[in-house]
Short mmCIF file of C-alpha atoms in Angstrom, two decimals:
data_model
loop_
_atom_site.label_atom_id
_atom_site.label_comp_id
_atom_site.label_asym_id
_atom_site.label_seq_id
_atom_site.Cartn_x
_atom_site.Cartn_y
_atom_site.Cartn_z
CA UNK A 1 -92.02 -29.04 8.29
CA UNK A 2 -90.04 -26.17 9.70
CA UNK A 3 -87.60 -24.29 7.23
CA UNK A 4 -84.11 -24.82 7.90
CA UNK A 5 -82.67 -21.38 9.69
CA UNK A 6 -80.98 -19.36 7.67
CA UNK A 7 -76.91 -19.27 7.89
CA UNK A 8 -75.78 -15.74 9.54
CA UNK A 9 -71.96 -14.77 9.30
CA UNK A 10 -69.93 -13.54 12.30
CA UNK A 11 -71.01 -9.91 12.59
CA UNK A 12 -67.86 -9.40 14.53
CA UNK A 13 -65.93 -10.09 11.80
CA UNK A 14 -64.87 -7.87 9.18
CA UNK A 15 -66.76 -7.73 5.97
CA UNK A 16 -64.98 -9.59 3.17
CA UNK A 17 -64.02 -12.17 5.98
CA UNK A 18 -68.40 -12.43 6.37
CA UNK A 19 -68.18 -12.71 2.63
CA UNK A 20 -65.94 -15.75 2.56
CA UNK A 21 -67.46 -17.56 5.97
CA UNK A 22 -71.02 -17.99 3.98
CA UNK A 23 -69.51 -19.23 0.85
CA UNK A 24 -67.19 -21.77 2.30
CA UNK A 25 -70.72 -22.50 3.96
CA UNK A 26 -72.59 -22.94 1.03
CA UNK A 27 -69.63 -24.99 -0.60
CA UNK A 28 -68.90 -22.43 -3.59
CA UNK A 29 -65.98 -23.17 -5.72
CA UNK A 30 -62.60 -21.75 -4.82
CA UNK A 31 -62.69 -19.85 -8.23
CA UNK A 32 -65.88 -18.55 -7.47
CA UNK A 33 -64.95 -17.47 -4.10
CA UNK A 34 -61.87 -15.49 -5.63
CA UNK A 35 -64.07 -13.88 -8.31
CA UNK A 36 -67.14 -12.75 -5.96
CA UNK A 37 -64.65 -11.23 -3.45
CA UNK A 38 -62.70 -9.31 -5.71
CA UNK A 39 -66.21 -8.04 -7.67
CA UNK A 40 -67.51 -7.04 -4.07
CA UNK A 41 -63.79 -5.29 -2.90
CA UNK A 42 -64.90 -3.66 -6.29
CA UNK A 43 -68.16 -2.47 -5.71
CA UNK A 44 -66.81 -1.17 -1.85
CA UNK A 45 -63.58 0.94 -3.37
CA UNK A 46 -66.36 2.57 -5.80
CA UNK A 47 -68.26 4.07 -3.41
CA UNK A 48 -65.41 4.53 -0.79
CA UNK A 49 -63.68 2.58 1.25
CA UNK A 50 -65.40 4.13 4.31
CA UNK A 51 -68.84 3.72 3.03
CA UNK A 52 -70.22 0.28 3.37
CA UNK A 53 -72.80 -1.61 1.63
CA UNK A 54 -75.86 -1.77 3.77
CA UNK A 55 -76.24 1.83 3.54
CA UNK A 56 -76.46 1.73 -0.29
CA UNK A 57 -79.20 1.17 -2.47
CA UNK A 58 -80.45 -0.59 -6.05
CA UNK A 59 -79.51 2.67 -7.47
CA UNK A 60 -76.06 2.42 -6.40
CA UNK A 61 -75.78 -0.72 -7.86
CA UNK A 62 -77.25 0.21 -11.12
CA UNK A 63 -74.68 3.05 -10.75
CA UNK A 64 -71.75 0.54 -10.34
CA UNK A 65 -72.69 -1.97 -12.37
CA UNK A 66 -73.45 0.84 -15.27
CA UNK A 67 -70.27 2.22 -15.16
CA UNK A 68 -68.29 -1.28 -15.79
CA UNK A 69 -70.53 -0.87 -19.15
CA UNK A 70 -69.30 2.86 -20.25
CA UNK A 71 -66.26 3.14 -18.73
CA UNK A 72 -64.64 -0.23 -18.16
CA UNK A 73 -66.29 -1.79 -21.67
CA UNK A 74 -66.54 -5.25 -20.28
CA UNK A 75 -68.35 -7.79 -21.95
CA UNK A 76 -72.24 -9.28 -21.22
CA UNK A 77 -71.14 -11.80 -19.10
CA UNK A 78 -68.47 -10.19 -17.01
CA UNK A 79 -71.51 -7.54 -16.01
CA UNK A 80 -73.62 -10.35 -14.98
CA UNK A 81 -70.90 -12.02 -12.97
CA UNK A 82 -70.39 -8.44 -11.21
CA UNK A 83 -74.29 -8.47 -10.37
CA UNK A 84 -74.61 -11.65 -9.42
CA UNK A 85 -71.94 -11.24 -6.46
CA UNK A 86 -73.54 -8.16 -5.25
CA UNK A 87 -76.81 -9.43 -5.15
CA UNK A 88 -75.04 -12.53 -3.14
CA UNK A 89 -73.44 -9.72 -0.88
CA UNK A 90 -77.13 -8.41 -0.29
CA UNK A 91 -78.66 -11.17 -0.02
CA UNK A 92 -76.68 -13.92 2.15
CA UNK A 93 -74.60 -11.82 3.96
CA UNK A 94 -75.88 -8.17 5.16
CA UNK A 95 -79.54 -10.25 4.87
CA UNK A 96 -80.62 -7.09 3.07
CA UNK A 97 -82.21 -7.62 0.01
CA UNK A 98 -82.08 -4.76 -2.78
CA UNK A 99 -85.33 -3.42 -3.06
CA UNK A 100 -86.61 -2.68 -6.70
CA UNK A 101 -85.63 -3.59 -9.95
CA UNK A 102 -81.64 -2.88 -11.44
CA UNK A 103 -81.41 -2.00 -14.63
CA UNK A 104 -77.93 -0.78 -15.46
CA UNK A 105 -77.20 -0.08 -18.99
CA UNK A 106 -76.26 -3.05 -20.56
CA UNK A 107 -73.15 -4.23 -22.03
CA UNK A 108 -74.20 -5.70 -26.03
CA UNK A 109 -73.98 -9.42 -26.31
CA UNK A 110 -71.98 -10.31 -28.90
CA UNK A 111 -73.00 -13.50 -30.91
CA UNK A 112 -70.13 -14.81 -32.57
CA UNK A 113 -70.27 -17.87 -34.63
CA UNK A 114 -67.67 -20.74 -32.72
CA UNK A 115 -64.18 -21.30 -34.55
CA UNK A 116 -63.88 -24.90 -36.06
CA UNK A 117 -60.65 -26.63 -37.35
CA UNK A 118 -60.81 -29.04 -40.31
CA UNK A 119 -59.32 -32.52 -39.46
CA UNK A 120 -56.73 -31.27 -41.33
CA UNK A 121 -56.03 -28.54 -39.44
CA UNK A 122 -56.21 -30.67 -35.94
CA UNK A 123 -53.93 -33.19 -36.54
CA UNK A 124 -50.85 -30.18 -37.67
CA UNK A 125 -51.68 -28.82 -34.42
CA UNK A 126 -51.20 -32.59 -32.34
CA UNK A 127 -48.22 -32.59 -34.46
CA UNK A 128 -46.53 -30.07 -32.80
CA UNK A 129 -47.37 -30.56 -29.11
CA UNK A 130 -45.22 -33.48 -27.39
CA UNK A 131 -46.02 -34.51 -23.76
CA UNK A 132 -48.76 -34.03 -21.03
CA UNK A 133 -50.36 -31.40 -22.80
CA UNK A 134 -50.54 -32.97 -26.12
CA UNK A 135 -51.72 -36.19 -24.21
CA UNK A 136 -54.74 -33.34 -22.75
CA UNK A 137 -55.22 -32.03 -26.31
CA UNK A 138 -56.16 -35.38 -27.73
CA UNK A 139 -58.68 -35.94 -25.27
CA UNK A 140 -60.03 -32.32 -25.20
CA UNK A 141 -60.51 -33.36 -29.06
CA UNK A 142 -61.48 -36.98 -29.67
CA UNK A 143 -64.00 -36.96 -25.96
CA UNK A 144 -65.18 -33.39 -26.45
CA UNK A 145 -64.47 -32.64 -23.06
CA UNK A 146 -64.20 -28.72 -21.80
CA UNK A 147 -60.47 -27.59 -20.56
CA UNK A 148 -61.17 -27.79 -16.97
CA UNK A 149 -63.15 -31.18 -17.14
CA UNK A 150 -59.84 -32.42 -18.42
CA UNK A 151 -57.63 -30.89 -15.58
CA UNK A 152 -59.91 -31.95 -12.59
CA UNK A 153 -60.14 -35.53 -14.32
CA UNK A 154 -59.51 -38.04 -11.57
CA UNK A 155 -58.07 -41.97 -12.02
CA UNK A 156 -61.02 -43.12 -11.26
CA UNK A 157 -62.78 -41.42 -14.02
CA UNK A 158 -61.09 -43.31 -16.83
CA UNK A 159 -62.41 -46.70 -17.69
CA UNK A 160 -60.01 -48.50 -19.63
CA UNK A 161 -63.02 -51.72 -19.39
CA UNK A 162 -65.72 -49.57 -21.07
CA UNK A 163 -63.35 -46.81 -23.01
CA UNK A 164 -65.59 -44.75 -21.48
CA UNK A 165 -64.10 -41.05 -19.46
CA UNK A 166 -67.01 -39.40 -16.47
CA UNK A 167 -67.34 -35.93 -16.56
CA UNK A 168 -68.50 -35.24 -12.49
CA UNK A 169 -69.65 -32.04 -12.01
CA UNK A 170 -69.66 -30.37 -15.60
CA UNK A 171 -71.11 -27.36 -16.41
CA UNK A 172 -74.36 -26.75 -14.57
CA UNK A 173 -73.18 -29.75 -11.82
CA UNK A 174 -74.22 -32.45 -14.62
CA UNK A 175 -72.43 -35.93 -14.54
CA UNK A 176 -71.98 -37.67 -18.13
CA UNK A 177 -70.25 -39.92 -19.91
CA UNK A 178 -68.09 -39.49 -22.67
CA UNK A 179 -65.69 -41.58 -25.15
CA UNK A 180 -62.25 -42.48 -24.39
CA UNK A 181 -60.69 -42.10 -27.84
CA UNK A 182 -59.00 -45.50 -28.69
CA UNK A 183 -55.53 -44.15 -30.11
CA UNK A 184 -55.02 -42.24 -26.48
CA UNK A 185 -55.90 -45.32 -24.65
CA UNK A 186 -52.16 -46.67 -24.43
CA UNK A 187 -50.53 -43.52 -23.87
CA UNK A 188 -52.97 -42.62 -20.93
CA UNK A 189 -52.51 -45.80 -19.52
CA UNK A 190 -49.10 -45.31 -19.35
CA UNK A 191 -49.21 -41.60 -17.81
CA UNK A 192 -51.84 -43.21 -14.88
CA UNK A 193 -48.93 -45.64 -14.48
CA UNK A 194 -46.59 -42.06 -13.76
CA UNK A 195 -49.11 -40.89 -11.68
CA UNK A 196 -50.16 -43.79 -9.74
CA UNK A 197 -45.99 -43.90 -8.99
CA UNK A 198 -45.88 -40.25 -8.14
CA UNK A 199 -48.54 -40.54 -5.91
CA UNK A 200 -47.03 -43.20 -3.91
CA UNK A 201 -43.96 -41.52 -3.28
CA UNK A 202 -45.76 -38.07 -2.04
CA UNK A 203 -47.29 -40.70 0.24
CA UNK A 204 -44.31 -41.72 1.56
CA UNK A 205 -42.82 -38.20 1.75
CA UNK A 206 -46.09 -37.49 3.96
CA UNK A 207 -47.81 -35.60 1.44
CA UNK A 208 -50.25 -38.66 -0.38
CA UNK A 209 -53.76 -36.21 -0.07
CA UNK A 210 -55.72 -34.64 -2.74
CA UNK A 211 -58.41 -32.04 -2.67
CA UNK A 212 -61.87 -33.13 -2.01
CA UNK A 213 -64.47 -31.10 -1.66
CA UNK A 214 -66.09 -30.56 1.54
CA UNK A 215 -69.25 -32.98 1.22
CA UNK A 216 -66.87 -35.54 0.23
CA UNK A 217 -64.80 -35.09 2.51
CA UNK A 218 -66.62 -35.59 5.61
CA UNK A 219 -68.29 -38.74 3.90
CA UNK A 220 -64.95 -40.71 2.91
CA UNK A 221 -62.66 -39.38 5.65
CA UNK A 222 -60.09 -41.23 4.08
CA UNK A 223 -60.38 -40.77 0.32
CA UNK A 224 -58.11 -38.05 -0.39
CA UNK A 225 -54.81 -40.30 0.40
CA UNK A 226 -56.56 -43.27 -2.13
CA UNK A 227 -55.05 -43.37 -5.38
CA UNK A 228 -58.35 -43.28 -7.60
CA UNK A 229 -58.85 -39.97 -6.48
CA UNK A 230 -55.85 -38.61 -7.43
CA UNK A 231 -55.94 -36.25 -10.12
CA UNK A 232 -55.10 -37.69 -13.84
CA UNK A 233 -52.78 -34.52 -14.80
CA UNK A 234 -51.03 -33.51 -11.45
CA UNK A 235 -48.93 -30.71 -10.67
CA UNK A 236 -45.41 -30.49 -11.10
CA UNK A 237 -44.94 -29.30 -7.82
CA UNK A 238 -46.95 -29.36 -4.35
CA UNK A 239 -48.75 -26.34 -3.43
CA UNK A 240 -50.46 -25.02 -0.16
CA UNK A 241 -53.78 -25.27 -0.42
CA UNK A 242 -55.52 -21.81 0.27
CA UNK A 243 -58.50 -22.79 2.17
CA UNK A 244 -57.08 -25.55 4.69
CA UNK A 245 -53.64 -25.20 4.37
CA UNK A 246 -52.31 -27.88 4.00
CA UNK A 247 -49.67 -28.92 1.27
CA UNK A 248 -50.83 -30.96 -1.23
CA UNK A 249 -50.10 -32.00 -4.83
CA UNK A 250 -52.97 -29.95 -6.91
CA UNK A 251 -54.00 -30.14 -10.54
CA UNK A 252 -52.10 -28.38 -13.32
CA UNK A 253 -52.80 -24.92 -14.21
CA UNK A 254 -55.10 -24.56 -17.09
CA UNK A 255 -53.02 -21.66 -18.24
CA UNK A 256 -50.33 -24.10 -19.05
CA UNK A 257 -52.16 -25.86 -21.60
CA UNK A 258 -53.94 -22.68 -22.92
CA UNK A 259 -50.54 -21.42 -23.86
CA UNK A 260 -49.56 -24.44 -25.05
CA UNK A 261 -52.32 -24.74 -27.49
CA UNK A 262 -50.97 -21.03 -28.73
CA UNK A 263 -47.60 -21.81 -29.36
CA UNK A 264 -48.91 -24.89 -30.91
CA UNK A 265 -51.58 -22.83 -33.00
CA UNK A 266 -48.31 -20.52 -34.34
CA UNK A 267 -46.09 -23.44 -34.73
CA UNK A 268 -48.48 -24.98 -36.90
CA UNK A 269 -49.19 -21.90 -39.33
CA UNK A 270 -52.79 -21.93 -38.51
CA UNK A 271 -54.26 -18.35 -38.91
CA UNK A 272 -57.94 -18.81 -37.26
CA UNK A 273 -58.57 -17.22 -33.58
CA UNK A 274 -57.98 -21.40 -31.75
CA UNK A 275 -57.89 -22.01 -27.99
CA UNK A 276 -58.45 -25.05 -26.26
CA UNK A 277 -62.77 -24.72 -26.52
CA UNK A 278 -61.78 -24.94 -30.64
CA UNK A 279 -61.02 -28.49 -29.74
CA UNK A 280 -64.49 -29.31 -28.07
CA UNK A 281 -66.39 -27.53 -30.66
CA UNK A 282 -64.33 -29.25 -33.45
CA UNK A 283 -65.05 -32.40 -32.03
CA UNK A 284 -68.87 -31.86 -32.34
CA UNK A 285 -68.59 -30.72 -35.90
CA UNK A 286 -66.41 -33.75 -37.23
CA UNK A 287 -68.20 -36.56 -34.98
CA UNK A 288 -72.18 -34.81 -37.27
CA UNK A 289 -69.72 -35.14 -40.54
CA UNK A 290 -68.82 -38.65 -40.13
CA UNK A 291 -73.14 -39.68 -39.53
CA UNK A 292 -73.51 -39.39 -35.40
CA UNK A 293 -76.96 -38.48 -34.56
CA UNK A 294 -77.54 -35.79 -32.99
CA UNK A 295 -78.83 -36.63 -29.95
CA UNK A 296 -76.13 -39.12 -29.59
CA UNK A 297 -73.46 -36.36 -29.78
CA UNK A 298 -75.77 -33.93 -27.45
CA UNK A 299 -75.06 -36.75 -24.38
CA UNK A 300 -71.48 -37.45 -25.22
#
């Protein structure tokens, strides 16, 4: 069996424009895209504007890539993210892979031990959050879910049958099933209700359609004006979408409920470093208190 020919960008086109033709290829994430492009703009404004890539080396790289260490102190991970778009520059788009090894210096990884709330502690901060985002706290707490598995939740997620909530496309592209806490279900029920309303009047405004991703797309050509793919925690407003532009009614901003959670934190008197992630890792820690085994709590 013949290998499938590898994708080539439009050489005519200019470089960052190459960059974003082979990930919208390869179906990268919008976030993803943003973050590669402006680590590669990066990398090209190092060396020069008028110097471009395929005429430098690995040692340019290491140069680069050292220099976010000493000089721009970011963190393990941010490094990695850096390299990891390069090598994608290198690699997918110029079709020029770096030749020996990089070995930058490397920013320390720091292993810090994750922040948990006592019980206590959680239900003072519910206490003082009213609305959507309390309604997103609850479940970031009692399902364990991660703050953008909440946003990107969609209506057809939640089953109210099996008070069960599916994660699609967690982290690492895993699907899994989690609880739906049973003193949220009414009060979600009742928000779906707001949505499912909100959704039918976009429709009739002529603006009924959701993001899907490509694959999906092209498989249910109608799908993104059905209601069960809606998302479960809209926008307020409709945005353009940046890739087909079309206007649309998104997903909230996780910054919203980040600094929600914040004021909350403050409001509440609670003096440990919380963001939205304390929730999730709370959830772990109470759920092995109260007797779940282990490998029960691993799947949820």
């Amino acid at each position: 069996m013949e290998d499938k020919p590898k994708f080539r960008p439009n050489t005519s086109l200019k470089l960052m424009d190459q960059v974003r033709e082979v990930l919208r290829y390869h179906h990268y994430a919008y976030r993803t895209e943003t973050s590669y492009c402006q680590w590669i703009l990066r990398y090209v404004r190092f060396f020069g504007n008028k110097t471009h890539p395929k005429d430098l080396s690995s040692q340019h790289v290491e140069r680069f890539l050292s220099n976010l260490t000493t000089q721009g102190k970011v963190s393990a991970s941010t490094q990695r993210q850096a390299l990891n778009a390069i090598i994608f520059l290198y690699r997918e788009v110029l079709d020029l892979p770096l030749d020996g090894k990089i070995s930058p210096i490397r920013s320390k990884k720091q292993q810090r031990p994750p922040t948990v709330l006592t019980q206590e502690e959680v239900k003072n901060l519910l206490q003082m959050m009213r609305g959507t985002h309390a309604l997103m706290s609850k479940l970031l707490y009692g399902s364990g879910l991660r703050l953008m598995e909440c946003i990107r939740l969609r209506i057809q997620d939640v089953d109210f049958g099996q008070n069960k909530i599916f994660v699609r496309g967690g982290k690492g592209g895993k699907d899994r099933t989690t609880l739906l806490p049973g003193n949220v279900r009414e009060e979600l029920q009742t928000h779906i209700r707001y949505v499912i309303n909100l959704h039918h009047r976009d429709s009739e405004d002529g603006f009924g359609k959701v993001y899907l991703p490509e694959v999906l797309a092209r498989k249910y050509p109608n799908a993104e004006g059905e209601t069960r793919w809606q998302y479960v925690f809209p926008a307020k407003k409709r945005s353009v979408d940046p890739r087909s532009g079309r206007k649309m009614r998104h997903h909230v901003m996780e910054s919203c409920l980040q600094k929600a959670v914040k004021s909350a934190v403050n409001r509440a008197g609670i003096l440990k470093r919380v963001g939205c992630h304390t929730l999730r890792h709370s959830f772990a820690t109470h759920m092995l208190e109260n007797g779940v085994n282990i490998r029960v709590l691993q799947t949820l």
